[in-house]
PDB file of C-alpha atoms in Angstrom:
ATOM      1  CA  UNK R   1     -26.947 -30.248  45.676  1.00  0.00           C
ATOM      2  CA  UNK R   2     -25.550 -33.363  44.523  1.00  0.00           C
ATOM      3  CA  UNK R   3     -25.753 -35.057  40.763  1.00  0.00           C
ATOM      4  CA  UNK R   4     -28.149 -37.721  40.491  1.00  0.00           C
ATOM      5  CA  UNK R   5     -25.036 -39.139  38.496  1.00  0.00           C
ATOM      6  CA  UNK R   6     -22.866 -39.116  41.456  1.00  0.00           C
ATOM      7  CA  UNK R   7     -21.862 -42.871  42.617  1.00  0.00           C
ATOM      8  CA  UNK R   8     -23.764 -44.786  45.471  1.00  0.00           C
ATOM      9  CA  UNK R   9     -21.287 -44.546  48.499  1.00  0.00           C
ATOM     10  CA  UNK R  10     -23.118 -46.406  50.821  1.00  0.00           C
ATOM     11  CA  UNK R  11     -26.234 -48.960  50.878  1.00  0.00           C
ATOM     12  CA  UNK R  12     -28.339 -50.026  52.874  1.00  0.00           C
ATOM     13  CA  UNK R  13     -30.049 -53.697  51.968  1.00  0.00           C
ATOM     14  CA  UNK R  14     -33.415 -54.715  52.973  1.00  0.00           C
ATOM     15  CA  UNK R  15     -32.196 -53.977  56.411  1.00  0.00           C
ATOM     16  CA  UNK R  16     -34.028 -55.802  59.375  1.00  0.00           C
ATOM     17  CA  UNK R  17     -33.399 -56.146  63.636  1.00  0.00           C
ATOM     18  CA  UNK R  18     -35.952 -57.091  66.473  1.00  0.00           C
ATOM     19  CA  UNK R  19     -35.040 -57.261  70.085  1.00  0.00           C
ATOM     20  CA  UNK R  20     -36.505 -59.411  72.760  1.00  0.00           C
ATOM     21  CA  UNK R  21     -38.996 -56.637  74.343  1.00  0.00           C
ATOM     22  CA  UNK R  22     -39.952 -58.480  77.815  1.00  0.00           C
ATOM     23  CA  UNK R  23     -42.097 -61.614  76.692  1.00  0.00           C
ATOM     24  CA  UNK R  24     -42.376 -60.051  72.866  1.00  0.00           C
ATOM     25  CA  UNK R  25     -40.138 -59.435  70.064  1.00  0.00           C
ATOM     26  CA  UNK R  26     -40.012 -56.188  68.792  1.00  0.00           C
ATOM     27  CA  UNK R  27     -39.406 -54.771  65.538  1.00  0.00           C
ATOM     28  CA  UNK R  28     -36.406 -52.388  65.719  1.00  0.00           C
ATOM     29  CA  UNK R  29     -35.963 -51.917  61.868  1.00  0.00           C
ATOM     30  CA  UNK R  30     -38.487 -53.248  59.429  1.00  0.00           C
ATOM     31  CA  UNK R  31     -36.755 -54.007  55.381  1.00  0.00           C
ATOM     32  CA  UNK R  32     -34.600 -50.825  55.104  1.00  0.00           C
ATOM     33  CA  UNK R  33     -33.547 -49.730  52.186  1.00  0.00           C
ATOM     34  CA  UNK R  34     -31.560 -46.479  51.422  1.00  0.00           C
ATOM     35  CA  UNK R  35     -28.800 -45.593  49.156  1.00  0.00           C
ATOM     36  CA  UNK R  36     -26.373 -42.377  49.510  1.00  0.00           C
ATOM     37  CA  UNK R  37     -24.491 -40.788  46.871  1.00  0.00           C
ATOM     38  CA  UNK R  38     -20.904 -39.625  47.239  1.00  0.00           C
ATOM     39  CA  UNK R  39     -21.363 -35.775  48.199  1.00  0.00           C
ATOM     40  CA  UNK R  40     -24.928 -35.741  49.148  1.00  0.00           C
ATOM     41  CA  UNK R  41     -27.024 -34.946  52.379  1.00  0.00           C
ATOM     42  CA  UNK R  42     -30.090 -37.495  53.381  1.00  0.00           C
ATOM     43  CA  UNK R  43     -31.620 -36.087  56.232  1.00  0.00           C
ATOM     44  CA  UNK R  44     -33.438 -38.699  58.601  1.00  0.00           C
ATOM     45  CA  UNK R  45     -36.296 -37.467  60.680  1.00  0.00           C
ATOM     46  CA  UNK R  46     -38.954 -39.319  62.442  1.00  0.00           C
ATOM     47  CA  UNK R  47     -39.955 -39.626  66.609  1.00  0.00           C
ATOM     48  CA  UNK R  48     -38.081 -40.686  69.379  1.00  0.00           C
ATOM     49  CA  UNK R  49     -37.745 -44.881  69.319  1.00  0.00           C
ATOM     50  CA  UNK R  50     -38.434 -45.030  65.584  1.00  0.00           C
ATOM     51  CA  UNK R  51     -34.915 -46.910  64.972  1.00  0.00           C
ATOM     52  CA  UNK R  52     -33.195 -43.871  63.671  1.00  0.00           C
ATOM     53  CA  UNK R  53     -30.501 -44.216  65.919  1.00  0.00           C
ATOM     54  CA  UNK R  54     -30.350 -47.926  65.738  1.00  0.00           C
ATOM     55  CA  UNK R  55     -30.045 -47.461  61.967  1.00  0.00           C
ATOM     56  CA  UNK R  56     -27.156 -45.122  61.816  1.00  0.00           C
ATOM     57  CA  UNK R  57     -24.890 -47.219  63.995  1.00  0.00           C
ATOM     58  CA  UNK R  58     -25.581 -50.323  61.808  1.00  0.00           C
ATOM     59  CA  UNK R  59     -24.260 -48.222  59.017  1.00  0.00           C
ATOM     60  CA  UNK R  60     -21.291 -47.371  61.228  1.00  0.00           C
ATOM     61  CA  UNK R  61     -20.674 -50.944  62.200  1.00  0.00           C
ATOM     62  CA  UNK R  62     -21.818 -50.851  65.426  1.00  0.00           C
ATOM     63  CA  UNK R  63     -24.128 -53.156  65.464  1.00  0.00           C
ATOM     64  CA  UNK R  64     -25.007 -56.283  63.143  1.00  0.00           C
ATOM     65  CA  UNK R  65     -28.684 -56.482  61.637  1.00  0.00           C
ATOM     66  CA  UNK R  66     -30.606 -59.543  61.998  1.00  0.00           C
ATOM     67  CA  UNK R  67     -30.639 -59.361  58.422  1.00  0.00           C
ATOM     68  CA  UNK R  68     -29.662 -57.154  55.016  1.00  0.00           C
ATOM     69  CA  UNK R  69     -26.830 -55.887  53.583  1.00  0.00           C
ATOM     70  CA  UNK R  70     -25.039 -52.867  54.500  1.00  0.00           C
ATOM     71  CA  UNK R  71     -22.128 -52.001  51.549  1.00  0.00           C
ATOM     72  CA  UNK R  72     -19.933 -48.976  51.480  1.00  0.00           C
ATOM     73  CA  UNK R  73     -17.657 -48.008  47.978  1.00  0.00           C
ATOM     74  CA  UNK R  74     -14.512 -47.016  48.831  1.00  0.00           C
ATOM     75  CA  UNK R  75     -13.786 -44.080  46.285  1.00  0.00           C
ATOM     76  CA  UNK R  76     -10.023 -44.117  47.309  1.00  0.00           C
ATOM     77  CA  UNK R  77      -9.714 -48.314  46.966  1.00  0.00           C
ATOM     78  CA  UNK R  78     -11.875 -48.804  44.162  1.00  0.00           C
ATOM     79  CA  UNK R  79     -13.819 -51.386  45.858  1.00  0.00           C
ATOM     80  CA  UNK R  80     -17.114 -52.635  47.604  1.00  0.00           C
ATOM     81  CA  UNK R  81     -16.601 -53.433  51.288  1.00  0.00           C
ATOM     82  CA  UNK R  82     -19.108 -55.154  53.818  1.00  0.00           C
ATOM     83  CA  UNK R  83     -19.847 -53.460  56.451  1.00  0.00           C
ATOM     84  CA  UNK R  84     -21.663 -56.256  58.409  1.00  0.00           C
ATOM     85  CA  UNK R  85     -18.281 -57.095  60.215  1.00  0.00           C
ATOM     86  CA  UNK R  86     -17.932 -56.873  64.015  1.00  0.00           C
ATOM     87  CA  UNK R  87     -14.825 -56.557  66.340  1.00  0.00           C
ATOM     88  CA  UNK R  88     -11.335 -55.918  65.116  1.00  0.00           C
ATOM     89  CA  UNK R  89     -12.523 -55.433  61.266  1.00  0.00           C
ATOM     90  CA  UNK R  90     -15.283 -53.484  62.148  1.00  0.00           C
ATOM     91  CA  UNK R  91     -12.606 -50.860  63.739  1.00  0.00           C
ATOM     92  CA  UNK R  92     -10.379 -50.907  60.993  1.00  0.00           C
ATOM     93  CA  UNK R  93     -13.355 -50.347  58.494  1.00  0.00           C
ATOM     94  CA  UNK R  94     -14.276 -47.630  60.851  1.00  0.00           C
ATOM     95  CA  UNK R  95     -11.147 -45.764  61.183  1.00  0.00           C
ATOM     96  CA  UNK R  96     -10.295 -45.720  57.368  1.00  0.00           C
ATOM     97  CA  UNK R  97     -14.068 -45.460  55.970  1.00  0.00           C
ATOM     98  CA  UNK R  98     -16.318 -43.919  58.164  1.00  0.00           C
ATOM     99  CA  UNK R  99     -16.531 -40.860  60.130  1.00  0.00           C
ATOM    100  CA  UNK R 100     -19.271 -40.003  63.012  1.00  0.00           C
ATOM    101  CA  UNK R 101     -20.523 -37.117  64.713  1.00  0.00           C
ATOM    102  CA  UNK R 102     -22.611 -38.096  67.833  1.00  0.00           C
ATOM    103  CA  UNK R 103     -25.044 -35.762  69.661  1.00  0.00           C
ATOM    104  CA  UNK R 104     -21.964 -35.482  72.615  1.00  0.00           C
ATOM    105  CA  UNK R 105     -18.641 -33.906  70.757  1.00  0.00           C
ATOM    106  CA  UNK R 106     -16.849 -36.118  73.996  1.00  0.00           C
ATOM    107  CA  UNK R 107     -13.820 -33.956  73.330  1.00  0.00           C
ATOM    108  CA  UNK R 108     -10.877 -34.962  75.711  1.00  0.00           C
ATOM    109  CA  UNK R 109     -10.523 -31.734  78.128  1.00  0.00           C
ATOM    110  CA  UNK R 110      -6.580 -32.082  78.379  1.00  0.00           C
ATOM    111  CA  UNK R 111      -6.652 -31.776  74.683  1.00  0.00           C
ATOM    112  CA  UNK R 112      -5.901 -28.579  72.660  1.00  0.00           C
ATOM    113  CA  UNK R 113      -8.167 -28.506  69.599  1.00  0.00           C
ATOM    114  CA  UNK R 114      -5.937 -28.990  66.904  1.00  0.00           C
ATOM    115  CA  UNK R 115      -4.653 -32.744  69.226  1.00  0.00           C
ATOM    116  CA  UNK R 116      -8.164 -33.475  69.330  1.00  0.00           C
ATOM    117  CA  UNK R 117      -7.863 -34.016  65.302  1.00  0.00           C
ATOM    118  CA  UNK R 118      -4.493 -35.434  65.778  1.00  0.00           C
ATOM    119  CA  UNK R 119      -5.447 -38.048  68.339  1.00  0.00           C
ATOM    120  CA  UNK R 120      -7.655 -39.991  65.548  1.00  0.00           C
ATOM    121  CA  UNK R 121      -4.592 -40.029  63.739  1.00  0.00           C
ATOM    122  CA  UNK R 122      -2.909 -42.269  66.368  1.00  0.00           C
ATOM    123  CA  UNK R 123      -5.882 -44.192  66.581  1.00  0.00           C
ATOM    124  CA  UNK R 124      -5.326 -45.174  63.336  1.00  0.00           C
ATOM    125  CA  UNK R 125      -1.942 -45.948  63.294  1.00  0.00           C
ATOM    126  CA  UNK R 126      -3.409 -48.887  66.364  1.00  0.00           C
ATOM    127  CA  UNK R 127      -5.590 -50.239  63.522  1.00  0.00           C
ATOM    128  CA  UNK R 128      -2.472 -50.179  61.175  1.00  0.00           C
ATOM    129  CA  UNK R 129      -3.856 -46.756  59.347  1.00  0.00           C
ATOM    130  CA  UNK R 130      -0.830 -45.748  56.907  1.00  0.00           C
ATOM    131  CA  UNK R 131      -1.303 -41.539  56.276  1.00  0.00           C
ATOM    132  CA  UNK R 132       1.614 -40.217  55.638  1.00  0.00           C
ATOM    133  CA  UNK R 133       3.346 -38.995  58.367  1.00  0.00           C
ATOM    134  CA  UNK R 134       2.921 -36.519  61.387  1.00  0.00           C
ATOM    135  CA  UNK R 135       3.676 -33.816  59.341  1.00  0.00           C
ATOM    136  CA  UNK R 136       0.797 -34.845  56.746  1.00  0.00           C
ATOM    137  CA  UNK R 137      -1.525 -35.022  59.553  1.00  0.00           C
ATOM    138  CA  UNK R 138      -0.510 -31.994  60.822  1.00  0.00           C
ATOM    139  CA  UNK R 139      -1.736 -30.170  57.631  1.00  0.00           C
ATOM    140  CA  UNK R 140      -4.961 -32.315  57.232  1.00  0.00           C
ATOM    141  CA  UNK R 141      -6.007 -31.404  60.779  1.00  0.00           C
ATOM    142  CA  UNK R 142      -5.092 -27.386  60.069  1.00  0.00           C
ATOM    143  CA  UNK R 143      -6.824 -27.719  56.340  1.00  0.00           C
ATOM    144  CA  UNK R 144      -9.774 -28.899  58.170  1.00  0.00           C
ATOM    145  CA  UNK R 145      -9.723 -26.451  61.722  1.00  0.00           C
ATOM    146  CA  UNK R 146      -9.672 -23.795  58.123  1.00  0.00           C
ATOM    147  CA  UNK R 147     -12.758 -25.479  56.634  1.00  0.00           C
ATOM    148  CA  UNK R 148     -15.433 -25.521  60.059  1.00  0.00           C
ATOM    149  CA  UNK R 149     -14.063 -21.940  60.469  1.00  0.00           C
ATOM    150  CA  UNK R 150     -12.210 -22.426  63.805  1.00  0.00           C
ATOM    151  CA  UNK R 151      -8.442 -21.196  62.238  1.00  0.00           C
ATOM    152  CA  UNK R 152      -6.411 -19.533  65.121  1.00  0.00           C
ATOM    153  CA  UNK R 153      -8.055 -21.952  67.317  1.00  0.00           C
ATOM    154  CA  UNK R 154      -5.985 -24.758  66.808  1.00  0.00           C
ATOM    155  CA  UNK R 155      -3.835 -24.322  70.686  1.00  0.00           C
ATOM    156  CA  UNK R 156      -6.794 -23.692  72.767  1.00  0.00           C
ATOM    157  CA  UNK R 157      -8.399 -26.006  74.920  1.00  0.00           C
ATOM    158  CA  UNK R 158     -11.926 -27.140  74.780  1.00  0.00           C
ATOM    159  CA  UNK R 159     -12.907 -24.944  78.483  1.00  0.00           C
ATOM    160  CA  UNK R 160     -12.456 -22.047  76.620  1.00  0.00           C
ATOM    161  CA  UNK R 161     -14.653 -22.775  73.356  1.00  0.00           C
ATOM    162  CA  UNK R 162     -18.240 -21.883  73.104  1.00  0.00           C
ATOM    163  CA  UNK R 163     -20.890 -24.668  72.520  1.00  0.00           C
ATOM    164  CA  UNK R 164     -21.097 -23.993  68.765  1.00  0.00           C
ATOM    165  CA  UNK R 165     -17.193 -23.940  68.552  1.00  0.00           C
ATOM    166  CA  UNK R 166     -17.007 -28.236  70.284  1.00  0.00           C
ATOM    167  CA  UNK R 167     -19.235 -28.971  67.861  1.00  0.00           C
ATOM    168  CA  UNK R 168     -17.218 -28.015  65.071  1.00  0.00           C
ATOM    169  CA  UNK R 169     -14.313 -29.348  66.053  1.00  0.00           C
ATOM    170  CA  UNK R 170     -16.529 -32.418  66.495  1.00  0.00           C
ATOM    171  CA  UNK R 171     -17.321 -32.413  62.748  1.00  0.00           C
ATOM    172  CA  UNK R 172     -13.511 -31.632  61.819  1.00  0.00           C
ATOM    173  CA  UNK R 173     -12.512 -34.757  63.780  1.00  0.00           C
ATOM    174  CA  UNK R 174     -14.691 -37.078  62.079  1.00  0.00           C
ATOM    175  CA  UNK R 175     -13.141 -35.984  58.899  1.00  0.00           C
ATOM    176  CA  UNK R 176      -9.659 -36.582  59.628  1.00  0.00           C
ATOM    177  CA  UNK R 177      -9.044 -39.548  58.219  1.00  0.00           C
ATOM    178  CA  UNK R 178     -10.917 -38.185  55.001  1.00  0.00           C
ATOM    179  CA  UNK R 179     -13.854 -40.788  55.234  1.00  0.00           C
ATOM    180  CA  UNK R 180     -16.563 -41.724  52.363  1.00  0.00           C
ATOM    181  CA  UNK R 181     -19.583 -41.915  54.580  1.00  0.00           C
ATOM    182  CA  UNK R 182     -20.017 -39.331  57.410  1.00  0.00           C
ATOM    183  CA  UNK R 183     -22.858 -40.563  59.874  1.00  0.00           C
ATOM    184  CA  UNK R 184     -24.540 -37.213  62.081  1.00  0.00           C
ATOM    185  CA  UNK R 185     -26.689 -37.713  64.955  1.00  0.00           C
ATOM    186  CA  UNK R 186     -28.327 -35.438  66.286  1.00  0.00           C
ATOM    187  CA  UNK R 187     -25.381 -32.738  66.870  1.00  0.00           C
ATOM    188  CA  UNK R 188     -27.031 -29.363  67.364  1.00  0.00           C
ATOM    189  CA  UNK R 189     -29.959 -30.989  69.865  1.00  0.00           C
ATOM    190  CA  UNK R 190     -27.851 -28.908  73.137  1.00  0.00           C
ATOM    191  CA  UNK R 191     -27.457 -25.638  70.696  1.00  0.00           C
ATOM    192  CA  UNK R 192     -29.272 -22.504  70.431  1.00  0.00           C
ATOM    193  CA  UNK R 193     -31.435 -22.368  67.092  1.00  0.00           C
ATOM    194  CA  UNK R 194     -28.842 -20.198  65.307  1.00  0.00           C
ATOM    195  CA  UNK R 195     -25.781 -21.543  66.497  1.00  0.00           C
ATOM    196  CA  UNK R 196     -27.485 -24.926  65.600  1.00  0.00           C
ATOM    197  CA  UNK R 197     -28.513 -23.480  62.079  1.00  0.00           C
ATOM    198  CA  UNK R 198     -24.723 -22.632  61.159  1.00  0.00           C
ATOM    199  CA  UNK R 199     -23.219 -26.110  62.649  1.00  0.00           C
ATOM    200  CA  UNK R 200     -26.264 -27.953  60.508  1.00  0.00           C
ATOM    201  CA  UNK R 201     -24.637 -25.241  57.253  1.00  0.00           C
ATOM    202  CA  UNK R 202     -21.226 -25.959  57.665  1.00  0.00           C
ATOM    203  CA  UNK R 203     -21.847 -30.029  57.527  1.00  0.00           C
ATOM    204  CA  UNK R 204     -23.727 -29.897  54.379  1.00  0.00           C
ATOM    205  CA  UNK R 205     -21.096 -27.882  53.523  1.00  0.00           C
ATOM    206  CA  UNK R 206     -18.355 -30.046  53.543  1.00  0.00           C
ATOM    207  CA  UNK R 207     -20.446 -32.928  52.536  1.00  0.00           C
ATOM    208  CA  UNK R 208     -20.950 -30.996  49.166  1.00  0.00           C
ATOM    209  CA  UNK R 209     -17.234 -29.690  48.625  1.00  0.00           C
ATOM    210  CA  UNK R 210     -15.334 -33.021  50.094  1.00  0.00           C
ATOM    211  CA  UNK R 211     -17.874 -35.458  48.270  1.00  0.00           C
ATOM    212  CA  UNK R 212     -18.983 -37.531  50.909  1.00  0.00           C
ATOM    213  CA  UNK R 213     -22.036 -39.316  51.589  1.00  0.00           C
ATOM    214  CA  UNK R 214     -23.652 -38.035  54.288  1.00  0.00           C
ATOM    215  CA  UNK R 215     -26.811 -39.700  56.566  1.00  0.00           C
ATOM    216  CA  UNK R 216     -27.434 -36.929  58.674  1.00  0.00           C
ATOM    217  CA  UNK R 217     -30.090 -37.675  61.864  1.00  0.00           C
ATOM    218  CA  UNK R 218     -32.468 -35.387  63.754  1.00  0.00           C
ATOM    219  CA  UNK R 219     -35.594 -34.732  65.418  1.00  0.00           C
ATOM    220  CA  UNK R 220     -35.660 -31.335  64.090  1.00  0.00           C
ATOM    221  CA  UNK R 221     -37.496 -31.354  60.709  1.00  0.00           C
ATOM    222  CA  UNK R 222     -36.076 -27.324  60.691  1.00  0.00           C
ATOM    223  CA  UNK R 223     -32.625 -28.311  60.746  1.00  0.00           C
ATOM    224  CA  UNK R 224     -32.670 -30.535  57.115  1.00  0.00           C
ATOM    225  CA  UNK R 225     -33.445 -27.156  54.756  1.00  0.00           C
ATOM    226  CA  UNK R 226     -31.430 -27.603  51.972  1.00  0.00           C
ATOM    227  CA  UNK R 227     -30.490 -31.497  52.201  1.00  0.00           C
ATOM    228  CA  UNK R 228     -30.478 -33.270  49.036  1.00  0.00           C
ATOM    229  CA  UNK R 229     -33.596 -35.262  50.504  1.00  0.00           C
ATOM    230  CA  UNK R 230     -35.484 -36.458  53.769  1.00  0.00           C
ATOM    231  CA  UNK R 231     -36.313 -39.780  54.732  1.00  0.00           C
ATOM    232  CA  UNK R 232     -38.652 -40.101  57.494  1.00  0.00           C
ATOM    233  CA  UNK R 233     -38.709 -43.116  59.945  1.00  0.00           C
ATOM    234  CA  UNK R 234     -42.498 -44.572  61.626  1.00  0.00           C
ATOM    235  CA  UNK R 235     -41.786 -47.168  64.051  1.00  0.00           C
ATOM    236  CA  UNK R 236     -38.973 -48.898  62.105  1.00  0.00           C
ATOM    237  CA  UNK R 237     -40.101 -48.166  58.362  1.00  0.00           C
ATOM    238  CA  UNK R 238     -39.153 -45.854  56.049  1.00  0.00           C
ATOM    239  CA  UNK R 239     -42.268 -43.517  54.611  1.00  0.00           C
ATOM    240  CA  UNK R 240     -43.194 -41.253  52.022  1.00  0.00           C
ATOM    241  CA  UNK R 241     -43.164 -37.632  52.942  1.00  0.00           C
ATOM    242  CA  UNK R 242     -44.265 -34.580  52.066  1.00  0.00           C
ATOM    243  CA  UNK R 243     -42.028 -31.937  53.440  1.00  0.00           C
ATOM    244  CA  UNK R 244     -41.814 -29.263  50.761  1.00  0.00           C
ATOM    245  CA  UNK R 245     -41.871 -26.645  53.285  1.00  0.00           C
ATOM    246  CA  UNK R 246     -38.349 -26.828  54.071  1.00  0.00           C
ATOM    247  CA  UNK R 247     -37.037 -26.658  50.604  1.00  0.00           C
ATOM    248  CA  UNK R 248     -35.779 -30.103  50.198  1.00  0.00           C
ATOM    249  CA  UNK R 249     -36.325 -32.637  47.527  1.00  0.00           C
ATOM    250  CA  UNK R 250     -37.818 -35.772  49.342  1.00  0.00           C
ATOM    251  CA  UNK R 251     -37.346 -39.541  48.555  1.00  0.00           C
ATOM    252  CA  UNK R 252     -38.396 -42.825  50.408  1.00  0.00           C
ATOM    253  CA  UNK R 253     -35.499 -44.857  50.430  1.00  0.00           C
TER     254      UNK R 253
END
């Protein structure tokens, strides 16, 4: 579990969207607020079309809010960065800052698994992403193919890796360029229940031992047993829960 006296990595602000629904406006996300700490897990839960979704990629800068303030701290900078940007800034903030695990892994079949990891590192090299070197990058991707337990994987291709196996490798890419806030959504919903249970393990996990913040989505209430807390999302609000059950501290946000 993570200190209480960890620092806030990311923050979200009074955070507010509606849509145009038809002839009505519709309340997406209704005066978020939510702040992660470096090295912890916040589990989000709540029904399909509560804004869950919507929420995580405005913390990815994805999307803009109508209104709020969405602020990451860069641990490695030493400095508070906006993360209501769009375009060209929001992919450079994205590639040095932010790493995200969607539901899909959308690994690239021609790919071996350890040039899956290495591809973000030419991504970021577009965006003007500095890491020292192919060889450095190299050993980050093999350091990380070590932590999601997939070592002596690193040359095959993603045909011959079991469902459980993509979506590690989808975790260890979203940690290549050694982010502060890791975004999840929903990444064991295709998986069987134990294969599901030790992909959910590994990301809290790594969360705990690399220190970042992580906002981790799912419809699963199962999945979230030993978070750091749960959140839980009712038609674009966050509420007080009760879900001792599961072992988990819980906090509104």
């Amino acid at each position: 579990m993570t200190s209480t006296k960890a620092p806030v990595a990311l923050s979200l602000e009074n955070i507010s969207l509606k849509v145009q629904d038809g002839d009505a406006i519709r309340t997406i996300l209704d005066n978020i607020s939510l702040d992660i700490r470096a090295g912890e897990v916040v589990g989000l839960v709540g029904p399909s079309g509560s804004g869950k979704s919507t929420l995580l990629t405005i913390a990815g800068c994805l999307k803009q809010a109508d209104s709020g303030v969405v602020t990451l701290y860069s641990r490695n900078k030493n400095e508070a960065i906006d993360l209501g940007v769009k375009g060209a800034e929001a992919a450079r903030v994205r590639r040095h800052h932010i790493g995200i695990v969607f539901q899909q892994p959308n690994l690239l079949p021609a790919l071996t698994v350890k040039q899956q990891l290495l591809a973000m590192r030419r991504l970021g090299r577009i965006f003007g992403w500095s890491d020292g070197g192919k060889r450095d990058a190299e050993a980050r991707a093999e350091e990380l193919l070590r932590a999601v337990g997939l070592e002596g994987f690193e040359n095959r291709r993603i045909s011959q890796l079991s469902g459980g196996q993509q979506a590690r490798v989808n975790v260890a890419r979203a940690l290549m360029n050694s982010p502060e806030v890791l975004l999840v959504d929903e990444p064991t919903a295709a998986l069987d229940q134990k294969t599901a249970g030790a992909v959910t393990r590994l990301i809290m996990d790594v969360t705990h031992k690399m220190g970042v913040a992580t906002l981790y989505i799912t419809h699963d209430l199962g999945q979230l047993h030993g978070a750091d807390r749960i959140v839980e999302m009712v038609d674009g609000r966050l509420q007080h829960t009760d879900h001792e059950r599961v072992g988990v501290t819980v906090a509104a946000g």
